[in-house]
Amino acid sequence: MRTLTLPDGSGVLSLTDRPTDDDFLPLPHGLTLDDAVAVRAHEVRAGDLLVAEFSDGTGVRPTEHVPAPYPAHPHAVRDCPCKGCEECEDLDTWTLAEPGRVADVALRFICLAPAEDDEPCTLVLRNRPVAVIRADVAARAEAAAEKAPESESVYSVTWHNDFEASSPQEAARLAYEQLRSYATDAWPPVLEVEGEQGERVTIDLNAGNEVGG
């Protein structure tokens, strides 16, 4: 858990550890919650990665982690490019119930991301505290991830052969001599390779491809 402070110094927020169950995606590009800062919703900038929200008001504010962190595209509700998503329709219903609320919409709400892929707009109270990873931090992490070499795995390679011998020691000596012969022999051995997850494949080095699994 981390303690965050809003820029206006109006309160301290406790950012809990990110859930690890299947409903929550990990932060991208190796980012962690240590990279997050707290701001008000109206202070979110384009490209900031939204990772969590907090309840508005005072006192203890529970962390509401965003299941799939997304880059923000903040804009005024009146400039929303959607064509009537569920959230915007609910807001219209709220204003129609009391015409005096029309002016409140611009003062109270902001859209942090327009509707996309059947997901409604993200409409939040302008002063609601949120946790974001600033766009420049996210961009640097993405660039570093793209340059990082691919991680290597550990493989177990096994070679099998049968030898007629009078003892295990003699069989081991015969196997060693045959292994040494591969340095000059034009016919390399067939090897069985097992990966870290237990997957197995047989490789014929002479053919240069798999011969079975």
GROMACS .gro file of N, CA and C in nm, residues 3 36 89 185 192 207:
model
   18
    3THR      N    1   0.091   0.570   0.017
    3THR     CA    2   0.020   0.690   0.060
    3THR      C    3   0.045   0.800  -0.042
   36ALA      N    4   0.268   0.576  -0.973
   36ALA     CA    5   0.141   0.648  -0.974
   36ALA      C    6   0.146   0.775  -0.889
   89GLU      N    7  -2.644   0.885  -2.176
   89GLU     CA    8  -2.790   0.884  -2.172
   89GLU      C    9  -2.840   0.896  -2.028
  185ASP      N   10   3.227  -3.582  -3.663
  185ASP     CA   11   3.129  -3.658  -3.740
  185ASP      C   12   3.030  -3.562  -3.805
  192GLU      N   13   1.638  -3.459  -2.741
  192GLU     CA   14   1.507  -3.431  -2.682
  192GLU      C   15   1.519  -3.308  -2.593
  207ALA      N   16   1.859  -3.273  -3.966
  207ALA     CA   17   1.750  -3.225  -4.052
  207ALA      C   18   1.720  -3.078  -4.028
   0.00000   0.00000   0.00000
